[in-house]
PDB file of C-alpha atoms and ligand atoms in Angstrom:
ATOM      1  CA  UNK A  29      -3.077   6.175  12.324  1.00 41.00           C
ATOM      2  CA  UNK A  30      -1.400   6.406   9.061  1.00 45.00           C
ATOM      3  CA  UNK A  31      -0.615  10.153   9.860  1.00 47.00           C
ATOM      4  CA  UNK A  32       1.928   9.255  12.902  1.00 49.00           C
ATOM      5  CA  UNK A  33       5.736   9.572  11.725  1.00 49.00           C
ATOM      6  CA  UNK A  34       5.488  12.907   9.787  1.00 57.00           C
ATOM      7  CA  UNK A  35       2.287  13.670   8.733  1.00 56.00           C
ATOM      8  CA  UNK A  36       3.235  17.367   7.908  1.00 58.00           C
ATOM      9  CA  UNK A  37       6.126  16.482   5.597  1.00 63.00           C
ATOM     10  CA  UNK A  38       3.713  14.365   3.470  1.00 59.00           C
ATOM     11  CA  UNK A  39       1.032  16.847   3.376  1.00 59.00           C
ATOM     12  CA  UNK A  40       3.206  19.394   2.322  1.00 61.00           C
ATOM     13  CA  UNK A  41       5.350  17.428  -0.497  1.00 62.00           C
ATOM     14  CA  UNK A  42       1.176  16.363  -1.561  1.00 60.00           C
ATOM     15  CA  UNK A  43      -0.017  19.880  -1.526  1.00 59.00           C
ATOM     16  CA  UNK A  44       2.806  21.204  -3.735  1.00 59.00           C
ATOM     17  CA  UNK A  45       2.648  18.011  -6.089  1.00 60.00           C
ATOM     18  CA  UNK A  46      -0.997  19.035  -6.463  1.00 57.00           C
ATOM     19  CA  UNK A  47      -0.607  22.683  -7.257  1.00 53.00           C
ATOM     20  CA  UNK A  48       2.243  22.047  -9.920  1.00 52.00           C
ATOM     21  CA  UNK A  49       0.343  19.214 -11.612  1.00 51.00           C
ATOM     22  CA  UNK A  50      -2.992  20.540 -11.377  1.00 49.00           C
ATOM     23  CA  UNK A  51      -2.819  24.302 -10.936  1.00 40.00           C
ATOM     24  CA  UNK A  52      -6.305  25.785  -9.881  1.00 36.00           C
ATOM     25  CA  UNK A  53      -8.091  23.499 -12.335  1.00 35.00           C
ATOM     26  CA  UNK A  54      -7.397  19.839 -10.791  1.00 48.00           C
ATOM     27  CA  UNK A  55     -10.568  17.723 -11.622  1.00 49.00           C
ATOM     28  CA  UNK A  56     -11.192  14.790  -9.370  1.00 79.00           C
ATOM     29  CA  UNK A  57     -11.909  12.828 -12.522  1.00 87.00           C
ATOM     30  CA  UNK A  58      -8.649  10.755 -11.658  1.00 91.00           C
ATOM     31  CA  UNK A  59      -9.794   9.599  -8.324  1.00 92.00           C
ATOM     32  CA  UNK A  60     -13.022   8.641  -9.308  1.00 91.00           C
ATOM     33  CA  UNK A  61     -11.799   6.658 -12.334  1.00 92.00           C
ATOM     34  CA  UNK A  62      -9.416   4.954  -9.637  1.00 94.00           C
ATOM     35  CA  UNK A  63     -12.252   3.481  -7.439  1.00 94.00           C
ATOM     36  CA  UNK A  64     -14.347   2.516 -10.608  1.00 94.00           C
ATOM     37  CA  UNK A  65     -10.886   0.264 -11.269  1.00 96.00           C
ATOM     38  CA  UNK A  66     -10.574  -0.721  -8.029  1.00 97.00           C
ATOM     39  CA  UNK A  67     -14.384  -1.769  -8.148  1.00 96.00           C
ATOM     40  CA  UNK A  68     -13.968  -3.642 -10.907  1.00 96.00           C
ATOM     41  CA  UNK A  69     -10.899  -4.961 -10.649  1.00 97.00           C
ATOM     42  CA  UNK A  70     -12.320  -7.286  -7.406  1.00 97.00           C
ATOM     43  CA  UNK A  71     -14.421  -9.483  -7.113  1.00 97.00           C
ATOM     44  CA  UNK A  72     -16.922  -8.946  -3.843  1.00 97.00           C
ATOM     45  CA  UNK A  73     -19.061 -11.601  -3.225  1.00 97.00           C
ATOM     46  CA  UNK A  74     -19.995  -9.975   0.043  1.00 96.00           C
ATOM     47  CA  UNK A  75     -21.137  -6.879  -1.622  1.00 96.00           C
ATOM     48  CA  UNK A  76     -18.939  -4.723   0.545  1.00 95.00           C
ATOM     49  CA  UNK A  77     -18.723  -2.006  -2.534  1.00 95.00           C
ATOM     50  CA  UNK A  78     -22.197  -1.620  -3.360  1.00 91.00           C
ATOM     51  CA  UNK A  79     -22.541   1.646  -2.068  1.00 86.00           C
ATOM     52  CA  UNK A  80     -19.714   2.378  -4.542  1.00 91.00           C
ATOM     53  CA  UNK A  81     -22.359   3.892  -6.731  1.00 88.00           C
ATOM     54  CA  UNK A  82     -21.217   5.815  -9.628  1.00 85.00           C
ATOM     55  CA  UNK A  83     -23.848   7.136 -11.029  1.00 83.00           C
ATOM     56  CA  UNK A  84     -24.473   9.813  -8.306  1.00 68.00           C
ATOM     57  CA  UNK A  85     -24.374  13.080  -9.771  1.00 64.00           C
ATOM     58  CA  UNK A  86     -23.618  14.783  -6.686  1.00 63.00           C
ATOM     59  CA  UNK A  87     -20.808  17.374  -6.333  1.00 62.00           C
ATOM     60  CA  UNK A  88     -18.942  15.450  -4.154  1.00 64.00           C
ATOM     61  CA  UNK A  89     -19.614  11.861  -3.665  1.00 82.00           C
ATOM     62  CA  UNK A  90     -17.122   9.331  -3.716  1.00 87.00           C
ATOM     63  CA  UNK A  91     -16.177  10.597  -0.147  1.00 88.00           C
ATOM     64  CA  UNK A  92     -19.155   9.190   1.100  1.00 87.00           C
ATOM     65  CA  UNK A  93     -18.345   5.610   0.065  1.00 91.00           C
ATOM     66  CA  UNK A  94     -17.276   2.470   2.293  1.00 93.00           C
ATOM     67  CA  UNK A  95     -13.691   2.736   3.009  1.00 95.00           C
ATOM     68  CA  UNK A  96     -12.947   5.919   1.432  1.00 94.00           C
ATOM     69  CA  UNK A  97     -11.125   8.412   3.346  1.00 93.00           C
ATOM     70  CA  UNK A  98     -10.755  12.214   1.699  1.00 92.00           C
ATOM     71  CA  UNK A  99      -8.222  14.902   2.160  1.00 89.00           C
ATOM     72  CA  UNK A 100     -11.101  17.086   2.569  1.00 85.00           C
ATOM     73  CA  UNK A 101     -15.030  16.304   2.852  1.00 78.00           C
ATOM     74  CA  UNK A 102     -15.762  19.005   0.170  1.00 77.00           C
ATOM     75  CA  UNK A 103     -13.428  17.446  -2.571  1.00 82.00           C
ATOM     76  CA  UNK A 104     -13.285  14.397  -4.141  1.00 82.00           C
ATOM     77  CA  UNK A 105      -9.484  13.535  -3.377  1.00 89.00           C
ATOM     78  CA  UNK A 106      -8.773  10.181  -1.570  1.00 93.00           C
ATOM     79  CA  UNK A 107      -6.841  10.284   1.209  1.00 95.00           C
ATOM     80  CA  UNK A 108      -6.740   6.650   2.395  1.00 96.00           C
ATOM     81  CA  UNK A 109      -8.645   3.598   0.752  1.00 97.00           C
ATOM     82  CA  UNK A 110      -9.614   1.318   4.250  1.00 98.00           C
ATOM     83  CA  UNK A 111     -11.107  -2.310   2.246  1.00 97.00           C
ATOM     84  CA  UNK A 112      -9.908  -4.882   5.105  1.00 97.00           C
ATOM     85  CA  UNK A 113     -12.101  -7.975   5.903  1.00 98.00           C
ATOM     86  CA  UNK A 114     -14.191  -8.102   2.601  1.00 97.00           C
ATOM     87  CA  UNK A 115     -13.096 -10.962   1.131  1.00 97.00           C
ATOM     88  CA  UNK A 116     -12.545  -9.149  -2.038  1.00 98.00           C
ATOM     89  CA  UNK A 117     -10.902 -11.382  -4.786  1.00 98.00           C
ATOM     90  CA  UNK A 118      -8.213 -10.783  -7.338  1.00 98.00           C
ATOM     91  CA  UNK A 119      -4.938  -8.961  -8.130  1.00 98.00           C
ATOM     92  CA  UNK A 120      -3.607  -5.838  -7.246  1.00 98.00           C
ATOM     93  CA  UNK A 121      -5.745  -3.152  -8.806  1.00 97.00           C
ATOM     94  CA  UNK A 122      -3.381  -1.173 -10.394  1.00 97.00           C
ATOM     95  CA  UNK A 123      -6.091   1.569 -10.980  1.00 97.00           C
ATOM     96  CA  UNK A 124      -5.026   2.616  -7.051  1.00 97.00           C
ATOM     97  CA  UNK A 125      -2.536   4.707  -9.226  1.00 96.00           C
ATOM     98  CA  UNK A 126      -5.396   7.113 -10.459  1.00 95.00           C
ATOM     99  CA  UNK A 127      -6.221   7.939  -7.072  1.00 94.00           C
ATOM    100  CA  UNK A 128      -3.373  10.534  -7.089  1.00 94.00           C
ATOM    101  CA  UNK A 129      -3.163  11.424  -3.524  1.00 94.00           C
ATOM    102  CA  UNK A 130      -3.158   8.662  -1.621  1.00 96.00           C
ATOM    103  CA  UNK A 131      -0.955   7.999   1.203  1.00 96.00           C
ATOM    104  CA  UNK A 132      -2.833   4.795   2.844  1.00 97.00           C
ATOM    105  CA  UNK A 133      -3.629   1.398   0.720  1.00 98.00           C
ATOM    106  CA  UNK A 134      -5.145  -1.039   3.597  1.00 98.00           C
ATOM    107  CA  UNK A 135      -6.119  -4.851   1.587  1.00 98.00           C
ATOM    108  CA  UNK A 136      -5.310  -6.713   4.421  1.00 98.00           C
ATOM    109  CA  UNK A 137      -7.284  -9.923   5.474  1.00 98.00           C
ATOM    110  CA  UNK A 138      -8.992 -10.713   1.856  1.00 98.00           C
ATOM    111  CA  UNK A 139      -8.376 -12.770  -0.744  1.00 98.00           C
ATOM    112  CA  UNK A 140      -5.761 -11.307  -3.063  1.00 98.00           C
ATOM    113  CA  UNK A 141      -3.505 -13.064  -4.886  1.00 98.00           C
ATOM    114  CA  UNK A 142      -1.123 -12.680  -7.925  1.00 98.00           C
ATOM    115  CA  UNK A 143       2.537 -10.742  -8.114  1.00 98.00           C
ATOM    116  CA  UNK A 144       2.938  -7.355  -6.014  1.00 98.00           C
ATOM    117  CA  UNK A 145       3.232  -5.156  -8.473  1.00 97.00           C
ATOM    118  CA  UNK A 146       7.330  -5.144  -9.925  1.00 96.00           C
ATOM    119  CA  UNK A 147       5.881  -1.212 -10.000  1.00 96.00           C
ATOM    120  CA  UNK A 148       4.480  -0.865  -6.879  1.00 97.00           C
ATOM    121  CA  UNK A 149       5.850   2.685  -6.454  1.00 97.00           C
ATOM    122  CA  UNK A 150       4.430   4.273  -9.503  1.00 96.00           C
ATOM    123  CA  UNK A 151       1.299   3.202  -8.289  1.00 97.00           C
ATOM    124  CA  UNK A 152       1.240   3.981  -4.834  1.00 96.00           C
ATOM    125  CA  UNK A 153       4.110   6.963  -5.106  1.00 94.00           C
ATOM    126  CA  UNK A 154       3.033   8.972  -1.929  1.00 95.00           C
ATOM    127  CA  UNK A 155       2.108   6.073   0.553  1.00 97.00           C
ATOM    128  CA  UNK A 156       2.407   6.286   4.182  1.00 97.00           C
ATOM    129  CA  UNK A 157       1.147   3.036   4.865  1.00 98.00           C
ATOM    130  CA  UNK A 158       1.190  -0.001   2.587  1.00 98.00           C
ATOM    131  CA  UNK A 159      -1.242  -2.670   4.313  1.00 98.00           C
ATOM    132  CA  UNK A 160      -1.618  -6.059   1.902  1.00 98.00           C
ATOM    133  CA  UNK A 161      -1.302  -8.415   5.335  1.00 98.00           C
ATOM    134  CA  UNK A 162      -3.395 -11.625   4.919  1.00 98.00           C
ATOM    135  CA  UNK A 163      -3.998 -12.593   1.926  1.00 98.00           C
ATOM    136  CA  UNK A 164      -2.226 -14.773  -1.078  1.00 98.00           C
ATOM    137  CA  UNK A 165       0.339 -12.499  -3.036  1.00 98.00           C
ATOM    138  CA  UNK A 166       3.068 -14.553  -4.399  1.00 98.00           C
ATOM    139  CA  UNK A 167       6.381 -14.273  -6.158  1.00 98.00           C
ATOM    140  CA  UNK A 168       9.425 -11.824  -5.067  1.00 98.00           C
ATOM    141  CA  UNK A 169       8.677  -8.810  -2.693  1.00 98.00           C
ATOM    142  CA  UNK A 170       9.643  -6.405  -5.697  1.00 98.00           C
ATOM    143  CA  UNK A 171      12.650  -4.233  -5.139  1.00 97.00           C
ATOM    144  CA  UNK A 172      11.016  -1.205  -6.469  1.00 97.00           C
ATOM    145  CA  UNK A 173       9.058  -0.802  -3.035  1.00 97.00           C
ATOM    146  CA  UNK A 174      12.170   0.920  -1.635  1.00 97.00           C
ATOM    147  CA  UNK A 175      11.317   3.790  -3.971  1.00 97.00           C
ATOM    148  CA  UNK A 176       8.073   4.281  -1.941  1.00 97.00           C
ATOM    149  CA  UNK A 177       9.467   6.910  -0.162  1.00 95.00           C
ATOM    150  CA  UNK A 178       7.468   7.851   2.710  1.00 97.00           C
ATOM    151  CA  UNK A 179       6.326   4.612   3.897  1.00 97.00           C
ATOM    152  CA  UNK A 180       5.965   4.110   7.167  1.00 97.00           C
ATOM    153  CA  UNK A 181       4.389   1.301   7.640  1.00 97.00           C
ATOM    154  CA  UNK A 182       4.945  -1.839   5.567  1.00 98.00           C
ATOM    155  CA  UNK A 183       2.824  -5.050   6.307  1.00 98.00           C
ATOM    156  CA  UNK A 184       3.382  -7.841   4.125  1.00 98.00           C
ATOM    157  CA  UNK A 185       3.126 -10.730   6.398  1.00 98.00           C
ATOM    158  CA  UNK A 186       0.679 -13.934   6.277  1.00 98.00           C
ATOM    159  CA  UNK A 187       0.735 -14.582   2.235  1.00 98.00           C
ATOM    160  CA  UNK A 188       3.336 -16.518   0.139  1.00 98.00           C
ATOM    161  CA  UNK A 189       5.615 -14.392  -0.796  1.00 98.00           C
ATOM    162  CA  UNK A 190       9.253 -16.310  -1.538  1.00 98.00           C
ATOM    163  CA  UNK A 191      12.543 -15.275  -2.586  1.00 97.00           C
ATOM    164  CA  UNK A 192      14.867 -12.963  -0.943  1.00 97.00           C
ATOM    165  CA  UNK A 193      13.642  -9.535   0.800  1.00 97.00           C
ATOM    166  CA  UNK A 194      15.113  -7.107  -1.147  1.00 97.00           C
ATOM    167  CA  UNK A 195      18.573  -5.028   0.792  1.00 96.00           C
ATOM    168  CA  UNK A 196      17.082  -1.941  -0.535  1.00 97.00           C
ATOM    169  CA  UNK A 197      13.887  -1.503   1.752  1.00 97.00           C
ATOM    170  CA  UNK A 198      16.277  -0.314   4.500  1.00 96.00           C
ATOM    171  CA  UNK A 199      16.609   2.886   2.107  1.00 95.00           C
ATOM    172  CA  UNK A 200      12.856   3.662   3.841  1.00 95.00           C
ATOM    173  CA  UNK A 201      14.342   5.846   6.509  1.00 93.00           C
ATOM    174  CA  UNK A 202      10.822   6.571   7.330  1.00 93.00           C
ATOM    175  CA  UNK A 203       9.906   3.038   7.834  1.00 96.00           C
ATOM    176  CA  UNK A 204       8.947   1.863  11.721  1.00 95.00           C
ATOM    177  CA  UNK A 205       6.839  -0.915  11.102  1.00 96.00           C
ATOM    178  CA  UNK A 206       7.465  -4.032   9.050  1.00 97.00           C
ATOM    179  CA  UNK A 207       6.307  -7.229   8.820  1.00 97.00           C
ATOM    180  CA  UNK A 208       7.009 -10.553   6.435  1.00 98.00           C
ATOM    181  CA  UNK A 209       6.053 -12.491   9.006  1.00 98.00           C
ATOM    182  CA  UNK A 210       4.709 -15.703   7.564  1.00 98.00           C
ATOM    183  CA  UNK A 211       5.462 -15.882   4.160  1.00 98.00           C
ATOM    184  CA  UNK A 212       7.978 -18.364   2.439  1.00 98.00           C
ATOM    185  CA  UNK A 213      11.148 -16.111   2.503  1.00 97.00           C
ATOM    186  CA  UNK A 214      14.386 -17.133   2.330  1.00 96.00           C
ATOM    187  CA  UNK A 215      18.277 -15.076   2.945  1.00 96.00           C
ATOM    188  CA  UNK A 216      19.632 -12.564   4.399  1.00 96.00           C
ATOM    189  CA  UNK A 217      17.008 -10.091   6.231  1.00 97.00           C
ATOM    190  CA  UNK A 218      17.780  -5.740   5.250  1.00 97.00           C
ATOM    191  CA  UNK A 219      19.694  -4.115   7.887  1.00 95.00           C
ATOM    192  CA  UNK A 220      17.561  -1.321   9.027  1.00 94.00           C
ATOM    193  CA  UNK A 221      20.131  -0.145  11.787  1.00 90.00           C
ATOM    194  CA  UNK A 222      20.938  -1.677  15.544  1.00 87.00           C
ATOM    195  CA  UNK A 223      18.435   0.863  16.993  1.00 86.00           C
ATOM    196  CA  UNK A 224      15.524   0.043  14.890  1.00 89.00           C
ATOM    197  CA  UNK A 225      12.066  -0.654  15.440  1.00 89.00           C
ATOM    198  CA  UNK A 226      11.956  -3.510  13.536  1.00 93.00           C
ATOM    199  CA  UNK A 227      12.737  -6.746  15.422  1.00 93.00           C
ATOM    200  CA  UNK A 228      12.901 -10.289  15.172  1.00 95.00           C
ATOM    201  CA  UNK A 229       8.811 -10.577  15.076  1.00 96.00           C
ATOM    202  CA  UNK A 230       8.945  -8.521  11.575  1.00 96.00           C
ATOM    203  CA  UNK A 231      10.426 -12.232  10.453  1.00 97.00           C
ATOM    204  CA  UNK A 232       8.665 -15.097  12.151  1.00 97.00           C
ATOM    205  CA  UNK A 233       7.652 -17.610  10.640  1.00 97.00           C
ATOM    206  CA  UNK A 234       9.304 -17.772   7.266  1.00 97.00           C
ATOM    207  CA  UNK A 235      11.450 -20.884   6.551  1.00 93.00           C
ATOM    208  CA  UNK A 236      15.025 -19.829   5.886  1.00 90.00           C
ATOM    209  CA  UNK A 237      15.758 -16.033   7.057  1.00 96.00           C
ATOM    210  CA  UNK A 238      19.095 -14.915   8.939  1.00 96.00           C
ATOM    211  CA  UNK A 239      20.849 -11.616   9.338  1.00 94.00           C
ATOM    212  CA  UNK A 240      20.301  -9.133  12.043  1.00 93.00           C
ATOM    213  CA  UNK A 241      18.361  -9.190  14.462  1.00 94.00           C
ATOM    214  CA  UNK A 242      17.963 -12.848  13.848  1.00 94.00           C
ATOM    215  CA  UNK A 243      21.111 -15.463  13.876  1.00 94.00           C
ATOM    216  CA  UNK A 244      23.861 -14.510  11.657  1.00 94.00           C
ATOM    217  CA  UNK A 245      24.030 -15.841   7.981  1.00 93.00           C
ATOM    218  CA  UNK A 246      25.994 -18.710   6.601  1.00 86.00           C
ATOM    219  CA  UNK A 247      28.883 -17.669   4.306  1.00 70.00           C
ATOM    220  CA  UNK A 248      26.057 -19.002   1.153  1.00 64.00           C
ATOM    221  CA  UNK A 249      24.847 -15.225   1.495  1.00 54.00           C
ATOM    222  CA  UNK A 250      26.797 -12.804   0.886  1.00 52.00           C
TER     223      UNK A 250
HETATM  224  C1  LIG B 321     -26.021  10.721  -3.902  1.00 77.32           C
HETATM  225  O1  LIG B 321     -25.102  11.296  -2.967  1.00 77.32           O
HETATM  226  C2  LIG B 321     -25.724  12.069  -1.951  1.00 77.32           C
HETATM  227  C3  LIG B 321     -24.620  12.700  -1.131  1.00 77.32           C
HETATM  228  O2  LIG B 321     -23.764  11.718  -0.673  1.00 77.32           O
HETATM  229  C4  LIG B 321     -26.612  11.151  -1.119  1.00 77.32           C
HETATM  230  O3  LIG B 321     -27.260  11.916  -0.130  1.00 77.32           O
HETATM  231  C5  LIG B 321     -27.640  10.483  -2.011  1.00 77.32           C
HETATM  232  O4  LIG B 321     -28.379   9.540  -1.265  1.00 77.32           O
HETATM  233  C6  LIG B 321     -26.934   9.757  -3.176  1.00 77.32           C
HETATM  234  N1  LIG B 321     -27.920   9.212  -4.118  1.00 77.32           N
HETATM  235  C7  LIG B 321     -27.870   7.960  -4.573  1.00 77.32           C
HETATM  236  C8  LIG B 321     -28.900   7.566  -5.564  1.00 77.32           C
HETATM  237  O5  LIG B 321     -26.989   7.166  -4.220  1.00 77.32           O
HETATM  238  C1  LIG B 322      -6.622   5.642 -14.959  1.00 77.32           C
HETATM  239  O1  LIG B 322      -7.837   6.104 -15.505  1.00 77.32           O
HETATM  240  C2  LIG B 322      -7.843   6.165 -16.916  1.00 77.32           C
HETATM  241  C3  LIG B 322      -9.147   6.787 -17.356  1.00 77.32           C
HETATM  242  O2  LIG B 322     -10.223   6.001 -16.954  1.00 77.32           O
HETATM  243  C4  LIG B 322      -7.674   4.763 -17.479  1.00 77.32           C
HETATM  244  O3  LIG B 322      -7.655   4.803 -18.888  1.00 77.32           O
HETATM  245  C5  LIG B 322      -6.354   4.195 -16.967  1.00 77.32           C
HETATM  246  O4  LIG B 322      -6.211   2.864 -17.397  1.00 77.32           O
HETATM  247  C6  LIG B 322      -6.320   4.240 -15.456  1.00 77.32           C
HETATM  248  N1  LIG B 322      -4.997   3.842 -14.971  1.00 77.32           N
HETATM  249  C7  LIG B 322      -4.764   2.689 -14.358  1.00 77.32           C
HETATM  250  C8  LIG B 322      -3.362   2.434 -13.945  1.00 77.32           C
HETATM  251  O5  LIG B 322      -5.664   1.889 -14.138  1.00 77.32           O
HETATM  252  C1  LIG B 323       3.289  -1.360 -14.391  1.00 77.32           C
HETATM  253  O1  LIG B 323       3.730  -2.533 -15.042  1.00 77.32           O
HETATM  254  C2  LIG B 323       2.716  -3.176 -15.803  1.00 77.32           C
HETATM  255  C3  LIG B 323       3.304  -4.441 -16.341  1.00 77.32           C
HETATM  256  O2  LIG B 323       3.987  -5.142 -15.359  1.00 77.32           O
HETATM  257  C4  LIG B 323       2.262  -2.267 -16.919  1.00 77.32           C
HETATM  258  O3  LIG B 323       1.197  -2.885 -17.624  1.00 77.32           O
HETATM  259  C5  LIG B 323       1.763  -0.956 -16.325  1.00 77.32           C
HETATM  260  O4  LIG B 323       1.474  -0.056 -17.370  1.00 77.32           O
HETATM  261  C6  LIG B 323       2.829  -0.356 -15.428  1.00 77.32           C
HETATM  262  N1  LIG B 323       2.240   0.795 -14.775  1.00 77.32           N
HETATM  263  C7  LIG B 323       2.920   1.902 -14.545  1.00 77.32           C
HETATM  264  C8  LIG B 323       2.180   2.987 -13.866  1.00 77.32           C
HETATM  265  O5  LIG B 323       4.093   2.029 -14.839  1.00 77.32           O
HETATM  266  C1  LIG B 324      -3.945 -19.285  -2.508  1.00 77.32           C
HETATM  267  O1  LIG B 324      -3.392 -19.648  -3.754  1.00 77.32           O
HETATM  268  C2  LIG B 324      -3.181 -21.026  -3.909  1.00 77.32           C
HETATM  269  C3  LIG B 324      -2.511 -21.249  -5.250  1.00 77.32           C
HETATM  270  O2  LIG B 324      -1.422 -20.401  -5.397  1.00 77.32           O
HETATM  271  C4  LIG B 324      -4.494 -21.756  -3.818  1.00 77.32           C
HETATM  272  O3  LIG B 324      -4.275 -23.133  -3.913  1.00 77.32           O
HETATM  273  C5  LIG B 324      -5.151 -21.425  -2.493  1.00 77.32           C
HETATM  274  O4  LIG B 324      -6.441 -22.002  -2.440  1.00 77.32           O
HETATM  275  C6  LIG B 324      -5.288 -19.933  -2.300  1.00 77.32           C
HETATM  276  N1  LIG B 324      -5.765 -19.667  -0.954  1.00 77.32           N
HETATM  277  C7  LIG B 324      -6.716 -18.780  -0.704  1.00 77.32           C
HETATM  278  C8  LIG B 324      -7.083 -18.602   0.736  1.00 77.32           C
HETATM  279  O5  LIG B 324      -7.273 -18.119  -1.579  1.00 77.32           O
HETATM  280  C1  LIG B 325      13.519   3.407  -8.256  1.00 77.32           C
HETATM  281  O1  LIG B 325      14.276   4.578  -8.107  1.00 77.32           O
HETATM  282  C2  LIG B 325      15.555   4.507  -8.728  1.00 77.32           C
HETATM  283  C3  LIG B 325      16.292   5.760  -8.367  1.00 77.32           C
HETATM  284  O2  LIG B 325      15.502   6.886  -8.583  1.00 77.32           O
HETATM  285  C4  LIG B 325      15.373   4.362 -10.221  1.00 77.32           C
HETATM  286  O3  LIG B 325      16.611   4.260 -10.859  1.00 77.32           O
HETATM  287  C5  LIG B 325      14.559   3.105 -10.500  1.00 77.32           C
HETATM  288  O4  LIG B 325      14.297   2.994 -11.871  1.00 77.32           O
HETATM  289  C6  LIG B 325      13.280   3.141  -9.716  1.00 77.32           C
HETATM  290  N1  LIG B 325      12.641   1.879  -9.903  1.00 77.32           N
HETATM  291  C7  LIG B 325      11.514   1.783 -10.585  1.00 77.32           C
HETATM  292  C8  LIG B 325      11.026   0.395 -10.776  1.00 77.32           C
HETATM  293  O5  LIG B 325      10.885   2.757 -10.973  1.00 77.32           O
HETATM  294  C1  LIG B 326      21.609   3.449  19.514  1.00 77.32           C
HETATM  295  O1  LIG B 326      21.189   3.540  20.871  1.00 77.32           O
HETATM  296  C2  LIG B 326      22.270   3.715  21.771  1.00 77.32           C
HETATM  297  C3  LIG B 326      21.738   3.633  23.195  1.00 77.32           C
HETATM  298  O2  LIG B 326      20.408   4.091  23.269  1.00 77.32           O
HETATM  299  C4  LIG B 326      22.944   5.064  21.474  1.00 77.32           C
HETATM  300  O3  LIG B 326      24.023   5.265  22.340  1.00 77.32           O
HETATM  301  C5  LIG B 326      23.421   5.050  20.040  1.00 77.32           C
HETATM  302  O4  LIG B 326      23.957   6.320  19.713  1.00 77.32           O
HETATM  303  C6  LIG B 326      22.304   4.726  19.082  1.00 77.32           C
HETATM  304  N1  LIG B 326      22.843   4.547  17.749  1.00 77.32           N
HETATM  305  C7  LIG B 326      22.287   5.090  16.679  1.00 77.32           C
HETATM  306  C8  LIG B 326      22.949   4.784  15.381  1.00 77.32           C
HETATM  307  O5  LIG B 326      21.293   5.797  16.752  1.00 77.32           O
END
């Protein structure tokens, strides 16, 4: 799912990022030290990441774990970190940046709350798919999210984000699916083209947006 759009493009710019930064000698030390963050960064009262158990000595192991996606089942690089529906509490664990390959971050439908990161992209620099849907993120949808260049999904709807959505997310060319939809956003809406993918639904639900494709903005934004 998060390899729609173009999956090759990613896996190529990943592959090459990998073998400059890591040459033949790339530990997965940095992915596992991102989960232990992740871990306990959140609170899980449901005891979803139990099986998270570090103390496995196994070769490879991490791969194994709820929600963890790798690259490849013989190597401990994460791929995609799937933790929807856990009612995991807290803020955005910024340890997601140790897991150095990633290109899909789904938090959707827990209980999150706190800023989005205001660096979002140096944490998540390779991301296909951004999912933080459903949960309780507040303040401004940071601007620096435009520099997450290979996003192609983007759901940020159903928490309370306010503010204005940042112009600069239409620089995702990449990006076919968006959604703010309820959140408590204000202003003019990006222009991501009179062809795109992204309609009025992207918006609903918000209490003061305008712009294309919804009604045209009073003169107050410019
Ligand atoms: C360690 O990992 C291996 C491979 O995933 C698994 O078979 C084994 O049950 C694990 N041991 C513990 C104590 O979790
Ligand atoms: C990445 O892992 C290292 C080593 O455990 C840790 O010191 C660092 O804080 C982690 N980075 C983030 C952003 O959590
Ligand atoms: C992101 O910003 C926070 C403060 O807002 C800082 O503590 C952290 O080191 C920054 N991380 C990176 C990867 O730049
Ligand atoms: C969301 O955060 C607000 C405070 O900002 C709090 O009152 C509310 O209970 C939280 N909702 C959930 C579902 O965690
Ligand atoms: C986003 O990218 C632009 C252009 O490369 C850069 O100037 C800016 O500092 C980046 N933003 C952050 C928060 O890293
Ligand atoms: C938008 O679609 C129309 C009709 O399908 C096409 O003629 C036009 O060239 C497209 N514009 C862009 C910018 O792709």
């Amino acid at each position: 799912m998060v390899l729609n759009g173009r999956p090759l493009t990613v896996l190529v710019v990943v592959s090459f990022w990998l073998l400059l930064i890591c040459g033949l000698s790339c530990g997965v030390q940095s992915d596992i030290d991102c989960l232990k963050g992740i871990k306990d960064a959140l609170e899980d009262p449901y005891g979803y990441l139990t099986s998270w158990n570090f103390n496995n000595n196994t070769e490879v192991f991490i791969c194994k774990f709820t929600g963890i996606d790798c690259w490849n089942p013989d190597e401990n690089k994460v791929l995609n970190i799937r933790l929807s529906y856990m009612g995991l509490k807290g803020q955005f664990p910024s340890a997601v940046k140790n897991c150095t390959t990633l290109i899909g971050l789904d938090l959707s439908n827990n209980k999150l709350f706190g800023n989005i990161p205001q660096n979002i992209s140096n944490l998540v620099r390779f991301a296909s798919s951004l999912d933080l849907s459903s949960n309780n993120f507040s303040g401004q949808i940071p601007v620096d999210l435009s520099n997450c260049s290979y996003l192609n999904v983007l759901k940020l709807d159903h928490n309370k984000l306010t503010g204005q959505i940042p112009a600069e997310l239409s620089l995702i060319s990449r990006l076919k699916q968006f959604s703010v939809a309820n959140n408590l956003l204000t202003g003019p809406v990006p222009y991501f083209g009179a062809n795109s993918s992204i309609t009025a639904d992207s918006y609903a639900n918000n209490p003061g947006l305008c712009g294309f494709p919804l009604d045209p903005c009073q003169s107050t934004w410019t």
